[in-house]
Amino acid sequence: MEAPVRIENRAQLIYLLTEAAELEHGVMCSYIFAAFTMKRRASEGLTDEQAATVRRWRGVIMHVAIQEMTHMCLACNLLTAVGGAPHVRRPNMPSSHRAYGPGFSLELAPFNRDTIETFVFIERPESQETGSTQGENTSLPSLSSGNFSDIFSSERRYQTIGHLYRGVEDGFRYLTQKYGEEGLFIGPPKAQIIEKYFNLPGLIPVTGLESAIAAIQAIVEQGEGARVEDENAHYARFVAILNEYDEILKVDPDFEPGRRVLKNPYSIYPNDILDATSVNLIDDPVTMDVCNLFDGCYELLVQMLGRLLMGNEETEAQRTLIADVTVAIMLDVIGPLGDVITTLPAGPSYPGFNAGPSFRFSRDGYTPPHMVAAWSLFIERMKELSAYCGLIQGDDELKAVLNRVSRSLAQYAEQLGKPEVAAV
């Protein structure tokens, strides 16, 4: 078993919880991207039976991605409980090989056998050895001397996500003894985000050691570090898909369940990616416009989620409304745009390839800290994005999607801007 992750003070706990939230967010986007690229119909080169199987796989991956969102929210609840700030940002992908302890690079890859094998690697339990070695090195060198023994350390010695959470759990137990339960859990209980906002099973408030341990164990049992024999764990679900995939390949070696989509596609070069060769810049003008629209809507979605997680000024009714609108944007905006982008051409530089959503963050995409200003910005941005939909050229199928997205965004702006909402 790997050496334990040592946490000796609150700053180290907040650091690792921030990393955990960021990691869960990145993993979620990797899964959603792959799901967007999966074929939907037999007319895309599948038999009817294969198409049904691929649709079922897509349902599994999207379900796991939703649980990753739950994990990110739980990590933010844990952060808030001990005085940290909820963390909803992450690096643009692909992430650096040195960004996270397990030594793998999170990226946006279309669905194929290699991709599902990567998902198996990500979700592997602590006790499970795999032949895969994502990234440059699965055991990163120490970033400083000592092992979380200094006052300001950024070391990350965990080898799996389960290992990380085991260290976090040990840290909570130790710091409860060190500071006392009241001394450790100093965050406002009303700022906790709970299941009723998102209808996400397992999204529990963290107000003390018992609930903190319950939140951590819920994350581990659902996926990262779960028992190998648990068929409902993320690891087991992805292994099952991989095994089915191999069985189909034995019968049909030409089986391709995913669309020909670029890896790590961007419409604009992200400013935090150092290796220009690691991304592919889309150069079809219409596709670029749709991808920019997706990124704008995604960033708005994350800002609204961050506002909900802050929970420091909104009333209960206002938090409920912003949660409802956030979920609606996921379903009625992000979903349709992500699906249609993977049917659009990447451009003349990539003949035969389609584009994909990049989930890109800009430098200024942080959550607005003040409620009145935040809501005004959200409404303004929704109206701008709604209008932008009408400026994009495209065929009838694309225009139908854009029209629905435009109407949805305009409706949400109206909901947030009602006088009775602002007066609550």
Coordinates of C-alpha atoms in Angstrom, one line a residue:
M1 CA 0.0 0.0 0.0
E2 CA 1.2 3.5 -0.8
A3 CA 2.5 5.8 2.0
P4 CA -0.3 7.8 3.6
V5 CA -1.0 11.3 2.5
R6 CA -0.2 13.4 5.6
I7 CA -2.3 16.4 6.5
E8 CA -1.0 18.4 9.5
N9 CA -2.9 21.7 9.3
R10 CA -6.0 23.4 7.9
A11 CA -4.1 25.0 5.0
Q12 CA -2.9 21.6 3.8
L13 CA -6.5 20.2 4.1
I14 CA -7.9 23.1 2.1
Y15 CA -5.2 22.7 -0.5
L16 CA -6.0 19.0 -1.1
L17 CA -9.7 19.5 -1.1
T18 CA -9.3 22.2 -3.7
E19 CA -7.3 19.8 -5.8
A20 CA -9.9 17.1 -5.3
A21 CA -12.7 19.5 -6.5
E22 CA -10.7 20.5 -9.5
L23 CA -9.8 16.9 -10.4
E24 CA -13.5 15.8 -10.1
H25 CA -14.5 18.7 -12.4
G26 CA -11.9 17.7 -15.0
V27 CA -12.8 14.1 -14.9
M28 CA -16.5 15.0 -15.4
C29 CA -15.7 17.1 -18.5
S30 CA -13.6 14.2 -20.0
Y31 CA -16.5 11.8 -19.6
I32 CA -19.1 14.2 -21.0
F33 CA -16.9 15.0 -24.0
A34 CA -16.5 11.3 -24.8
A35 CA -20.3 10.8 -24.4
F36 CA -21.0 13.7 -26.9
T37 CA -18.8 12.0 -29.5
M38 CA -20.6 8.6 -29.4
K39 CA -22.7 7.7 -32.4
R40 CA -26.5 7.7 -31.9
R41 CA -27.9 5.9 -34.9
A42 CA -27.4 2.8 -37.0
S43 CA -27.1 5.2 -40.0
E44 CA -23.7 6.3 -38.7
G45 CA -22.2 3.0 -39.6
L46 CA -23.5 0.6 -36.9
T47 CA -25.9 -2.3 -36.9
D48 CA -29.1 -1.8 -35.0
E49 CA -27.8 -4.0 -32.2
Q50 CA -24.5 -2.1 -32.1
A51 CA -26.3 1.3 -32.0
A52 CA -28.5 0.1 -29.1
T53 CA -25.3 -1.0 -27.2
V54 CA -23.6 2.3 -27.9
R55 CA -26.6 4.3 -26.6
R56 CA -26.6 2.2 -23.5
W57 CA -22.9 2.8 -23.0
R58 CA -23.5 6.5 -23.4
G59 CA -26.2 6.4 -20.7
V60 CA -23.7 4.8 -18.3
I61 CA -21.0 7.4 -19.0
M62 CA -23.4 10.3 -18.6
H63 CA -24.7 8.8 -15.4
V64 CA -21.1 8.5 -14.1
A65 CA -20.4 12.1 -15.2
I66 CA -23.4 13.3 -13.1
Q67 CA -22.0 11.5 -10.1
E68 CA -18.7 13.2 -10.7
M69 CA -20.6 16.5 -10.5
T70 CA -21.9 15.3 -7.1
H71 CA -18.4 14.5 -6.0
M72 CA -17.2 18.0 -7.0
C73 CA -20.1 19.6 -5.0
L74 CA -19.3 17.4 -2.0
A75 CA -15.6 18.5 -2.2
C76 CA -16.8 22.1 -2.2
N77 CA -19.1 21.4 0.8
L78 CA -16.1 19.9 2.6
L79 CA -14.1 23.0 1.7
T80 CA -16.8 25.4 2.9
A81 CA -17.2 23.5 6.1
V82 CA -13.6 24.1 7.2
G83 CA -13.4 27.7 6.0
G84 CA -12.2 27.3 2.5
A85 CA -13.8 28.7 -0.7
P86 CA -15.8 26.5 -3.1
H87 CA -13.6 25.7 -6.1
V88 CA -15.2 25.3 -9.5
R89 CA -12.4 26.3 -11.8
R90 CA -9.8 23.9 -13.3
P91 CA -7.0 24.1 -15.9
N92 CA -8.0 23.9 -19.6
M93 CA -7.3 20.5 -21.0
P94 CA -5.1 18.6 -21.6
S95 CA -3.8 19.1 -18.1
S96 CA -0.1 18.9 -17.4
H97 CA 1.3 15.5 -16.5
R98 CA 2.4 17.1 -13.3
A99 CA -0.9 18.7 -12.4
Y100 CA -2.2 15.8 -10.3
G101 CA -0.8 13.1 -8.1
P102 CA -1.8 10.0 -10.1
G103 CA 0.4 11.2 -13.0
F104 CA -2.2 11.1 -15.7
S105 CA -3.1 14.0 -18.0
L106 CA -6.8 14.7 -18.3
E107 CA -7.8 15.4 -21.9
L108 CA -10.8 15.7 -24.2
A109 CA -10.7 12.5 -26.2
P110 CA -13.4 11.0 -28.5
F111 CA -14.9 7.7 -27.5
N112 CA -12.9 4.6 -28.5
R113 CA -11.2 1.7 -26.9
D114 CA -8.2 3.7 -25.7
T115 CA -10.5 6.3 -24.1
I116 CA -12.5 3.8 -22.1
E117 CA -9.3 2.2 -21.0
T118 CA -8.2 5.6 -19.7
F119 CA -11.4 5.8 -17.8
V120 CA -10.7 2.5 -16.2
F121 CA -7.3 3.8 -15.2
I122 CA -8.7 7.0 -13.7
E123 CA -11.3 5.1 -11.6
R124 CA -9.0 2.2 -10.5
P125 CA -9.2 1.2 -6.8
E126 CA -6.2 1.6 -4.7
S127 CA -5.6 -2.2 -4.6
Q128 CA -6.0 -2.6 -8.4
E129 CA -2.9 -2.8 -10.6
T130 CA -3.4 -1.9 -14.3
G131 CA -1.1 -2.2 -17.3
S132 CA -1.9 1.4 -18.3
T133 CA 0.5 4.2 -17.5
Q134 CA -1.2 7.4 -18.4
G135 CA 1.1 10.4 -18.7
E136 CA 4.8 10.5 -18.2
N137 CA 5.1 9.0 -14.8
T138 CA 2.5 7.4 -12.4
S139 CA 4.7 8.2 -9.4
L140 CA 5.7 11.9 -9.5
P141 CA 8.8 13.1 -7.8
S142 CA 8.5 15.1 -4.6
L143 CA 8.0 18.8 -5.3
S144 CA 9.7 19.9 -2.1
S145 CA 11.5 18.3 0.8
G146 CA 9.6 16.6 3.5
N147 CA 6.2 15.0 3.3
F148 CA 3.6 17.6 4.3
S149 CA 5.8 18.5 7.2
D150 CA 6.2 22.2 6.4
I151 CA 3.9 25.1 6.9
F152 CA 3.1 25.7 3.3
S153 CA 3.4 22.6 1.2
S154 CA 2.0 21.7 -2.2
E155 CA 3.2 18.1 -2.3
R156 CA 0.9 15.5 -3.8
R157 CA 2.0 12.0 -3.2
Y158 CA -1.2 10.1 -3.8
Q159 CA -1.2 7.5 -6.5
T160 CA -5.0 7.1 -7.0
I161 CA -8.0 9.3 -6.4
G162 CA -9.0 6.8 -3.7
H163 CA -5.6 7.3 -2.0
L164 CA -6.2 11.1 -2.1
Y165 CA -9.5 10.8 -0.3
R166 CA -8.1 8.3 2.2
G167 CA -5.6 11.0 3.1
V168 CA -8.3 13.6 3.3
E169 CA -10.3 11.4 5.6
D170 CA -7.3 10.9 7.9
G171 CA -6.7 14.6 7.8
F172 CA -10.2 15.3 9.0
R173 CA -9.9 12.9 11.9
Y174 CA -6.5 14.3 12.9
L175 CA -7.5 17.9 12.7
T176 CA -10.7 17.3 14.7
Q177 CA -8.5 16.1 17.5
K178 CA -6.1 19.0 17.0
Y179 CA -8.6 21.8 16.8
G180 CA -11.7 20.2 18.3
E181 CA -14.8 19.7 16.1
E182 CA -16.1 23.3 16.6
G183 CA -12.6 24.6 15.9
L184 CA -12.3 22.7 12.6
F185 CA -15.8 23.1 11.2
I186 CA -16.0 26.9 11.1
G187 CA -17.9 27.4 7.9
P188 CA -21.5 28.6 7.8
P189 CA -23.9 25.6 7.6
K190 CA -26.4 27.6 5.5
A191 CA -23.8 27.8 2.7
Q192 CA -23.9 24.0 2.2
I193 CA -25.4 22.8 -1.1
I194 CA -27.7 19.9 -0.6
E195 CA -29.7 17.3 -2.6
K196 CA -32.9 19.3 -2.9
Y197 CA -31.2 21.9 -5.1
F198 CA -30.0 19.4 -7.8
N199 CA -31.8 16.2 -7.0
L200 CA -28.4 14.5 -6.8
P201 CA -28.4 11.5 -4.5
G202 CA -25.7 11.7 -1.9
L203 CA -25.3 15.4 -2.0
I204 CA -25.2 15.9 1.8
P205 CA -24.4 18.9 4.0
V206 CA -21.1 18.8 5.9
T207 CA -21.3 20.3 9.4
G208 CA -19.1 18.1 11.5
L209 CA -16.8 15.1 11.4
E210 CA -19.5 12.5 11.0
S211 CA -21.0 14.1 7.9
A212 CA -17.5 14.9 6.5
I213 CA -16.6 11.2 6.7
A214 CA -19.9 10.2 5.2
A215 CA -19.3 12.6 2.2
I216 CA -15.8 11.2 1.6
Q217 CA -17.0 7.6 1.8
A218 CA -19.8 8.3 -0.6
I219 CA -17.3 9.6 -3.2
V220 CA -15.0 6.6 -2.7
E221 CA -17.8 4.0 -2.8
Q222 CA -19.3 5.4 -6.0
G223 CA -16.1 5.4 -8.0
E224 CA -12.6 6.4 -7.0
G225 CA -11.1 3.6 -4.9
A226 CA -14.2 1.6 -4.7
R227 CA -14.1 -2.2 -4.0
V228 CA -13.3 -4.1 -7.2
E229 CA -16.3 -6.4 -6.7
D230 CA -18.8 -3.6 -6.6
E231 CA -20.6 -3.7 -9.9
N232 CA -22.1 -0.3 -9.4
A233 CA -18.8 1.5 -8.9
H234 CA -17.5 3.6 -11.8
Y235 CA -14.5 1.3 -12.2
A236 CA -16.6 -1.8 -12.6
R237 CA -19.0 -0.1 -15.0
F238 CA -16.1 1.0 -17.3
V239 CA -14.5 -2.4 -17.1
A240 CA -17.8 -3.9 -18.2
I241 CA -18.0 -1.5 -21.2
L242 CA -14.4 -2.4 -22.1
N243 CA -15.1 -6.1 -22.0
E244 CA -18.2 -5.7 -24.2
Y245 CA -16.2 -3.5 -26.6
D246 CA -13.6 -6.3 -27.0
E247 CA -16.3 -8.9 -27.6
I248 CA -17.8 -6.8 -30.4
L249 CA -14.4 -6.3 -31.9
K250 CA -13.9 -10.1 -32.1
V251 CA -17.0 -10.3 -34.3
D252 CA -16.6 -7.0 -36.1
P253 CA -13.0 -5.7 -36.2
D254 CA -14.2 -2.5 -38.0
F255 CA -16.5 -1.5 -35.1
E256 CA -16.3 2.2 -34.5
P257 CA -18.7 3.5 -31.9
G258 CA -17.4 7.0 -31.8
R259 CA -17.5 9.8 -34.4
R260 CA -14.3 11.0 -35.9
V261 CA -13.8 13.9 -33.5
L262 CA -10.6 15.8 -32.9
K263 CA -8.8 15.3 -29.6
N264 CA -8.5 18.5 -27.4
P265 CA -10.3 20.8 -29.9
Y266 CA -10.4 24.5 -29.4
S267 CA -11.8 27.5 -31.3
I268 CA -9.4 29.8 -29.6
Y269 CA -6.0 28.8 -28.2
P270 CA -6.2 28.6 -24.4
N271 CA -3.8 30.9 -22.6
D272 CA -2.8 28.3 -19.9
I273 CA -1.7 25.5 -22.4
L274 CA 2.0 25.6 -22.9
D275 CA 2.4 22.9 -25.5
A276 CA 0.7 24.1 -28.7
T277 CA 1.0 20.7 -30.3
S278 CA -1.3 19.2 -27.6
V279 CA -4.4 21.0 -28.9
N280 CA -6.1 21.2 -32.3
L281 CA -7.4 24.5 -33.4
I282 CA -10.7 24.3 -35.3
D283 CA -10.8 26.4 -38.5
D284 CA -14.3 26.0 -39.9
P285 CA -15.8 29.5 -39.4
V286 CA -19.4 28.3 -38.6
T287 CA -18.1 25.6 -36.3
M288 CA -15.8 28.1 -34.5
D289 CA -18.9 30.3 -33.8
V290 CA -20.8 27.4 -32.3
C291 CA -17.8 26.3 -30.2
N292 CA -17.4 29.9 -28.9
L293 CA -21.1 29.9 -28.0
F294 CA -20.7 26.6 -26.2
D295 CA -17.7 27.9 -24.2
G296 CA -19.6 31.1 -23.3
C297 CA -22.6 29.1 -22.0
Y298 CA -20.4 26.6 -20.2
E299 CA -18.4 29.4 -18.4
L300 CA -21.7 31.0 -17.4
L301 CA -23.0 27.7 -16.1
V302 CA -19.9 27.2 -13.9
Q303 CA -20.1 30.8 -12.6
M304 CA -23.7 30.2 -11.6
L305 CA -22.8 26.9 -9.9
G306 CA -20.1 28.8 -8.0
R307 CA -22.5 31.4 -6.9
L308 CA -24.9 28.7 -5.6
L309 CA -22.0 27.1 -3.7
M310 CA -21.1 30.4 -2.1
G311 CA -24.6 30.8 -0.7
N312 CA -23.7 33.8 1.4
E313 CA -26.3 36.4 0.3
E314 CA -29.1 34.7 -1.6
T315 CA -32.3 33.8 0.1
E316 CA -33.6 30.2 0.0
A317 CA -35.9 31.1 -2.8
Q318 CA -33.2 32.7 -4.8
R319 CA -30.8 29.8 -4.3
T320 CA -33.6 27.4 -5.5
L321 CA -34.1 29.5 -8.6
I322 CA -30.5 29.7 -9.5
A323 CA -30.2 26.0 -9.0
D324 CA -33.2 25.4 -11.3
V325 CA -31.7 27.6 -14.0
T326 CA -28.3 26.0 -13.7
V327 CA -29.8 22.5 -14.2
A328 CA -31.9 23.9 -17.1
I329 CA -28.8 25.2 -18.8
M330 CA -27.1 21.9 -18.5
L331 CA -30.0 20.1 -20.1
D332 CA -31.4 22.6 -22.6
V333 CA -28.2 24.5 -23.7
I334 CA -25.0 22.5 -22.9
G335 CA -26.4 19.1 -24.0
P336 CA -27.8 20.1 -27.4
L337 CA -24.8 22.3 -28.3
G338 CA -22.3 19.6 -27.3
D339 CA -24.2 17.0 -29.3
V340 CA -24.4 19.1 -32.5
I341 CA -20.8 20.3 -32.3
T342 CA -19.6 16.7 -32.8
T343 CA -21.5 16.6 -36.1
L344 CA -19.9 19.8 -37.4
P345 CA -16.7 19.8 -39.6
A346 CA -13.5 20.8 -37.8
G347 CA -12.3 22.6 -40.9
P348 CA -10.0 22.4 -43.9
S349 CA -7.0 21.6 -41.8
Y350 CA -8.7 18.4 -40.6
P351 CA -10.4 16.7 -43.6
G352 CA -12.9 14.0 -42.4
F353 CA -12.8 15.1 -38.8
N354 CA -15.5 16.8 -36.7
A355 CA -15.2 19.3 -33.9
G356 CA -15.9 18.9 -30.3
P357 CA -16.7 21.2 -27.3
S358 CA -13.6 22.4 -25.4
F359 CA -15.2 23.4 -22.1
R360 CA -12.8 26.3 -22.2
F361 CA -12.2 28.8 -19.4
S362 CA -11.1 32.3 -20.0
R363 CA -8.8 34.2 -17.6
D364 CA -11.7 36.2 -16.2
G365 CA -14.2 33.4 -15.7
Y366 CA -14.4 33.5 -11.9
T367 CA -17.6 33.5 -9.9
P368 CA -18.7 37.1 -9.2
P369 CA -18.5 37.6 -5.4
H370 CA -21.3 40.1 -4.9
M371 CA -24.9 38.9 -5.3
V372 CA -26.6 41.9 -6.9
A373 CA -23.7 42.4 -9.4
A374 CA -23.6 38.6 -10.1
W375 CA -27.2 38.3 -10.9
S376 CA -27.0 41.4 -13.2
L377 CA -24.0 39.9 -15.0
F378 CA -25.8 36.5 -15.4
I379 CA -28.9 38.1 -16.9
E380 CA -26.8 40.3 -19.2
R381 CA -24.7 37.4 -20.4
M382 CA -27.7 35.2 -21.1
K383 CA -29.2 37.9 -23.3
E384 CA -25.9 38.3 -25.1
L385 CA -25.5 34.6 -25.7
S386 CA -29.2 34.3 -26.8
A387 CA -28.6 37.1 -29.4
Y388 CA -25.4 35.5 -30.5
C389 CA -27.3 32.3 -31.5
G390 CA -29.2 34.3 -34.1
L391 CA -25.9 35.6 -35.8
I392 CA -24.5 32.1 -36.5
Q393 CA -25.1 30.7 -40.0
G394 CA -25.7 27.1 -40.6
D395 CA -28.0 24.4 -42.1
D396 CA -31.5 23.8 -41.0
E397 CA -30.5 21.2 -38.4
L398 CA -28.0 23.5 -36.8
K399 CA -30.4 26.5 -36.9
A400 CA -33.1 24.5 -35.2
V401 CA -30.7 23.7 -32.3
L402 CA -29.6 27.4 -32.1
N403 CA -33.1 28.6 -32.1
R404 CA -34.0 26.4 -29.2
V405 CA -30.9 27.4 -27.3
S406 CA -31.6 31.1 -27.9
R407 CA -35.2 30.8 -26.6
S408 CA -34.0 28.9 -23.5
L409 CA -31.4 31.5 -22.6
A410 CA -33.8 34.3 -23.1
Q411 CA -36.3 32.6 -20.9
Y412 CA -33.8 32.1 -18.1
A413 CA -32.7 35.7 -18.3
E414 CA -36.4 36.7 -17.8
Q415 CA -36.8 34.3 -14.9
L416 CA -33.8 35.7 -13.1
G417 CA -34.8 39.3 -13.8
K418 CA -38.3 39.2 -12.4
P419 CA -38.9 42.0 -9.9
E420 CA -40.4 39.7 -7.3
V421 CA -37.2 37.6 -7.4
A422 CA -34.9 40.5 -6.8
A423 CA -37.1 41.7 -4.0
V424 CA -37.1 38.4 -2.1

